[in-house]
Short mmCIF file of C-alpha atoms in Angstrom, two decimals:
data_model
loop_
_atom_site.label_atom_id
_atom_site.label_comp_id
_atom_site.label_asym_id
_atom_site.label_seq_id
_atom_site.Cartn_x
_atom_site.Cartn_y
_atom_site.Cartn_z
CA MET A 1349 -86.25 59.61 10.51
CA PHE A 1350 -82.52 59.23 10.49
CA GLN A 1351 -82.56 57.87 14.19
CA GLY A 1352 -85.01 54.95 13.23
CA LEU A 1353 -82.58 54.31 10.30
CA PHE A 1354 -79.54 53.71 12.19
CA ASN A 1355 -81.55 51.82 14.89
CA TYR A 1356 -79.84 48.44 15.31
CA ASP A 1357 -83.62 47.12 15.86
CA ASN A 1358 -84.52 48.42 12.40
CA PRO A 1359 -85.37 44.81 10.27
CA VAL A 1360 -82.93 45.96 7.49
CA TRP A 1361 -79.83 46.18 9.79
CA ARG A 1362 -81.10 43.18 11.74
CA TYR A 1363 -80.87 41.22 8.60
CA ILE A 1364 -77.31 42.72 8.00
CA GLY A 1365 -76.22 41.32 11.16
CA LYS A 1366 -77.56 38.02 10.35
CA PHE A 1367 -75.53 37.80 7.29
CA GLY A 1368 -72.45 38.62 8.92
CA ASP A 1369 -73.12 35.91 11.58
CA LEU A 1370 -73.54 33.78 8.42
CA ILE A 1371 -69.82 34.64 7.24
CA LEU A 1372 -68.64 33.81 10.73
CA LEU A 1373 -70.24 30.67 10.73
CA ASN A 1374 -68.87 29.61 7.43
CA VAL A 1375 -65.45 30.33 8.81
CA LEU A 1376 -66.30 28.25 11.95
CA TRP A 1377 -67.85 25.65 9.93
CA ILE A 1378 -64.89 25.47 7.50
CA VAL A 1379 -62.11 25.45 10.06
CA CYS A 1380 -64.07 22.95 12.59
CA SER A 1381 -64.67 20.51 9.21
CA ILE A 1382 -61.17 20.02 8.32
CA PRO A 1383 -60.36 16.63 10.16
CA ILE A 1384 -63.48 15.47 8.29
CA PHE A 1385 -64.73 13.00 11.15
CA THR A 1386 -66.07 16.55 12.60
CA ILE A 1387 -68.11 17.74 9.74
CA GLY A 1388 -71.30 16.19 12.12
CA ALA A 1389 -70.64 18.25 14.88
CA SER A 1390 -69.66 21.31 13.02
CA THR A 1391 -73.07 20.96 10.82
CA THR A 1392 -75.06 20.19 13.92
CA ALA A 1393 -73.52 23.61 15.56
CA VAL A 1394 -74.13 25.44 12.34
CA TYR A 1395 -77.75 24.63 12.86
CA TYR A 1396 -77.98 25.28 16.47
CA VAL A 1397 -76.99 29.04 15.72
CA THR A 1398 -79.25 29.57 12.36
CA LEU A 1399 -82.24 28.10 13.97
CA LYS A 1400 -81.77 30.92 16.59
CA LEU A 1401 -81.18 33.32 13.87
CA VAL A 1402 -84.39 32.65 12.28
CA ARG A 1403 -86.27 32.85 15.52
CA ASP A 1404 -84.80 36.23 16.37
CA GLU A 1405 -83.29 35.02 19.27
CA ASP A 1406 -80.12 36.99 20.54
CA GLY A 1407 -76.94 35.48 21.35
CA TYR A 1408 -73.12 35.52 20.49
CA THR A 1409 -72.51 33.29 17.55
CA PHE A 1410 -69.04 32.43 18.42
CA ARG A 1411 -69.98 31.14 21.84
CA SER A 1412 -73.17 29.47 20.54
CA TYR A 1413 -71.36 27.49 18.03
CA PHE A 1414 -68.61 26.28 20.27
CA ARG A 1415 -71.40 25.34 23.04
CA SER A 1416 -73.09 23.21 20.67
CA PHE A 1417 -70.21 21.72 19.04
CA LYS A 1418 -68.85 20.69 22.49
CA GLU A 1419 -72.32 19.58 23.84
CA ASN A 1420 -73.14 17.55 20.68
CA PHE A 1421 -69.85 16.35 19.60
CA LYS A 1422 -70.01 12.47 20.52
CA GLN A 1423 -73.29 11.76 19.14
CA ALA A 1424 -73.42 14.06 16.07
CA THR A 1425 -69.76 12.53 15.21
CA ALA A 1426 -71.09 8.91 15.78
CA ILE A 1427 -73.91 9.91 13.21
CA TRP A 1428 -71.86 11.58 10.69
CA LEU A 1429 -69.57 8.51 10.49
CA LEU A 1430 -72.49 5.92 10.33
CA LEU A 1431 -73.97 8.19 7.52
CA LEU A 1432 -70.55 8.68 5.88
CA GLY A 1433 -70.13 4.60 5.84
CA THR A 1434 -73.40 3.81 4.58
CA GLY A 1435 -73.11 6.67 1.93
CA ILE A 1436 -69.74 5.46 0.32
CA ILE A 1437 -71.45 1.89 0.33
CA LEU A 1438 -74.04 3.49 -1.71
CA LEU A 1439 -72.03 5.37 -3.86
CA ILE A 1440 -69.88 2.18 -4.43
CA ASP A 1441 -73.29 0.10 -5.43
CA ILE A 1442 -74.59 3.00 -7.75
CA ARG A 1443 -71.45 2.85 -9.68
CA PHE A 1444 -71.38 -0.97 -9.70
CA PHE A 1445 -74.65 -1.25 -11.18
CA LEU A 1446 -74.53 1.80 -13.43
CA ILE A 1447 -70.94 1.57 -14.72
CA VAL A 1448 -69.32 -1.95 -14.03
CA LEU A 1449 -72.82 -4.08 -14.54
CA THR A 1450 -73.38 -3.28 -18.06
CA GLY A 1451 -76.15 -5.07 -20.52
CA ALA A 1452 -79.96 -4.76 -20.14
CA SER A 1453 -81.32 -7.16 -17.44
CA MET A 1454 -84.47 -7.36 -15.08
CA VAL A 1455 -82.06 -8.04 -12.08
CA ARG A 1456 -79.73 -4.79 -12.90
CA THR A 1457 -82.84 -2.76 -13.53
CA LEU A 1458 -84.41 -3.96 -10.24
CA PHE A 1459 -81.24 -3.47 -8.21
CA THR A 1460 -80.67 0.01 -9.57
CA ALA A 1461 -84.07 1.18 -8.52
CA ALA A 1462 -83.49 -0.32 -5.24
CA ILE A 1463 -80.24 1.09 -4.42
CA GLY A 1464 -81.58 4.58 -5.85
CA ALA A 1465 -84.33 4.64 -3.60
CA LEU A 1466 -82.00 3.90 -0.58
CA ALA A 1467 -79.97 6.93 -1.60
CA ILE A 1468 -83.05 9.17 -1.76
CA LEU A 1469 -84.04 8.18 1.69
CA TRP A 1470 -80.06 8.63 2.82
CA LEU A 1471 -80.40 12.12 1.56
CA PHE A 1472 -83.68 12.86 3.46
CA ILE A 1473 -82.24 11.49 6.79
CA LEU A 1474 -78.97 13.44 6.23
CA THR A 1475 -81.03 16.82 5.63
CA TYR A 1476 -83.05 16.15 8.97
CA VAL A 1477 -80.64 14.29 11.26
CA PHE A 1478 -78.14 17.51 12.28
CA PRO A 1479 -81.12 20.16 12.74
CA LEU A 1480 -82.87 17.50 15.01
CA GLN A 1481 -79.47 16.52 16.72
CA CYS A 1482 -79.26 20.22 17.68
CA ARG A 1483 -82.52 20.39 18.77
CA PHE A 1484 -83.61 17.76 21.01
CA TYR A 1485 -82.13 15.35 23.08
CA ASN A 1486 -82.32 11.58 22.11
CA PRO A 1487 -80.14 8.62 21.36
CA VAL A 1488 -78.56 7.86 18.10
CA LYS A 1489 -81.14 5.44 17.02
CA ARG A 1490 -84.39 7.58 17.99
CA THR A 1491 -82.53 10.61 16.25
CA LEU A 1492 -82.18 8.76 12.85
CA PHE A 1493 -85.39 7.52 13.15
CA ASN A 1494 -87.02 10.58 13.90
CA ALA A 1495 -85.00 12.06 10.89
CA PHE A 1496 -86.47 9.32 8.35
CA PHE A 1497 -90.06 9.74 9.50
CA MET A 1498 -90.04 13.66 9.52
CA SER A 1499 -88.57 13.48 6.14
CA VAL A 1500 -91.38 11.43 4.85
CA ARG A 1501 -94.20 12.79 6.82
CA HIS A 1502 -93.25 16.31 5.68
CA PHE A 1503 -92.55 14.76 2.33
CA PHE A 1504 -93.25 18.53 0.53
CA HIS A 1505 -91.28 20.50 2.84
CA THR A 1506 -88.47 17.83 2.45
CA LEU A 1507 -88.77 18.48 -1.54
CA GLY A 1508 -88.81 22.17 -1.44
CA MET A 1509 -85.55 22.03 0.84
CA LEU A 1510 -83.80 19.83 -1.40
CA ALA A 1511 -84.86 21.78 -4.35
CA ILE A 1512 -83.76 25.14 -2.81
CA ASP A 1513 -80.32 23.55 -1.80
CA ALA A 1514 -79.96 22.32 -5.26
CA GLY A 1515 -80.73 25.59 -6.62
CA VAL A 1516 -78.17 27.35 -4.48
CA LEU A 1517 -75.42 24.79 -5.45
CA VAL A 1518 -76.23 25.16 -9.18
CA MET A 1519 -76.25 28.85 -9.00
CA ALA A 1520 -72.69 28.79 -7.03
CA TYR A 1521 -71.43 26.65 -9.69
CA PHE A 1522 -72.15 28.48 -12.24
CA SER A 1523 -71.32 31.84 -10.86
CA VAL A 1524 -67.75 30.88 -10.70
CA PHE A 1525 -67.85 30.98 -14.72
CA TYR A 1526 -70.42 33.63 -15.37
CA LEU A 1527 -70.70 35.74 -12.47
CA PRO A 1528 -67.47 35.68 -10.54
CA GLN A 1529 -68.44 38.96 -8.15
CA PHE A 1530 -71.45 36.76 -7.00
CA SER A 1531 -69.37 33.85 -6.52
CA VAL A 1532 -67.11 35.63 -4.01
CA LEU A 1533 -70.61 36.14 -2.01
CA MET A 1534 -71.62 32.46 -2.37
CA ILE A 1535 -67.96 31.74 -1.24
CA LEU A 1536 -68.25 34.02 2.08
CA PHE A 1537 -71.46 32.61 3.12
CA GLY A 1538 -71.18 28.89 2.13
CA PHE A 1539 -72.91 26.17 3.62
CA PRO A 1540 -74.42 28.29 6.60
CA LEU A 1541 -76.68 30.03 3.73
CA ILE A 1542 -78.28 26.72 3.10
CA ALA A 1543 -78.88 25.92 6.47
CA PHE A 1544 -79.96 29.33 7.41
CA ILE A 1545 -82.75 29.28 4.47
CA ASN A 1546 -83.50 25.54 5.80
CA SER A 1547 -83.93 26.69 9.44
CA TYR A 1548 -87.07 28.90 8.25
CA ILE A 1549 -88.68 25.47 7.12
CA PHE A 1550 -87.33 23.38 10.16
CA ASN A 1551 -88.57 25.77 12.85
CA SER A 1552 -92.33 25.41 11.28
CA ILE A 1553 -91.81 21.96 11.36
CA PHE A 1554 -90.27 21.49 14.65
CA LYS A 1555 -93.16 23.86 16.14
CA ARG A 1556 -95.62 20.70 15.64
CA TYR A 1557 -93.52 18.74 18.07
CA ILE A 1558 -92.83 21.07 20.67
CA LYS A 1559 -95.52 22.09 23.40
CA ASP A 1560 -95.05 24.45 26.57
CA ASP A 1561 -95.32 22.46 29.74
CA PRO A 1562 -97.41 24.52 32.11
CA ARG A 1563 -95.76 22.75 35.45
CA GLN A 1564 -92.27 23.95 33.92
CA PRO A 1565 -92.60 27.09 32.43
CA GLY A 1566 -89.89 27.76 29.62
CA GLU A 1567 -89.30 23.96 29.26
CA GLU A 1568 -90.12 21.98 26.19
CA GLU A 1569 -90.86 18.42 25.24
CA LEU A 1570 -90.78 16.46 22.07
CA ARG A 1571 -94.11 14.87 21.58
CA PRO A 1572 -94.53 11.17 19.93
CA ILE A 1573 -94.04 11.72 16.39
CA LEU A 1574 -96.53 8.48 16.05
CA GLU A 1575 -99.63 8.70 18.17
CA ASP A 1576 -99.16 5.22 19.14
CA VAL A 1577 -95.60 5.69 20.47
CA GLN A 1578 -95.27 6.23 24.46
CA LEU A 1579 -94.10 9.43 25.51
CA SER A 1580 -91.51 7.59 27.53
CA SER A 1581 -89.77 6.12 24.59
CA LEU A 1582 -88.71 9.77 23.36
CA SER A 1583 -86.22 11.94 25.35
CA ALA A 1584 -87.51 15.20 26.30
CA PRO A 1585 -84.97 18.32 25.49
CA SER A 1586 -83.96 20.17 28.65
CA GLU A 1587 -83.71 24.06 28.94
CA ASP A 1588 -80.15 24.01 27.93
CA LYS A 1589 -80.47 22.05 24.53
CA THR A 1590 -82.94 24.50 23.16
CA PRO A 1591 -81.05 27.02 21.03
#
């Protein structure tokens, strides 16, 4: 009985080990995100590890993190800077139409609704783009399109993830004032906790776009997202890309 209890393969110990990995990931994510422009590569690396964790794949967290960070640095950084720039523009527009431009008017209402819709799509893309970047080989343009299309196609999954993420953030905020002991745990796990929870959903979604190639055992390819898209327009991930 005790032999099984202290066996590392015991599900309880495996989950304890995963939470330890999340604490390490949080430290790595914070340190590697300090320059700000590296947030994209750092977030991609976090998802690379958490997607492996939810599939119960063994590996060294430290080594896996920096492998993904280095491999995806250029493209993930380009994606992040693009999203950061567009996000700042959207924020300025929202502030202008809600605060600066006062008074009721049809034009103000229409522009506010349009900017709000764009902000929601921006949030959808932000949610998907870095998990996609760590999972598949694609150019920046294709990765952004896939993030947009998947977020809309799997709309309820997207809403579920956003609701869970918002719930975790709200709990973290209120725990600072009402449950300081709980806030310590939230600080220890940080963003990787959100990535870990989301990875269960992303893993089920990505399975729909991956299939084994019988000619090359162990390799996977990204199926066209749209039925009328030619396979050649999507780049297949190599074996090294698979987390």
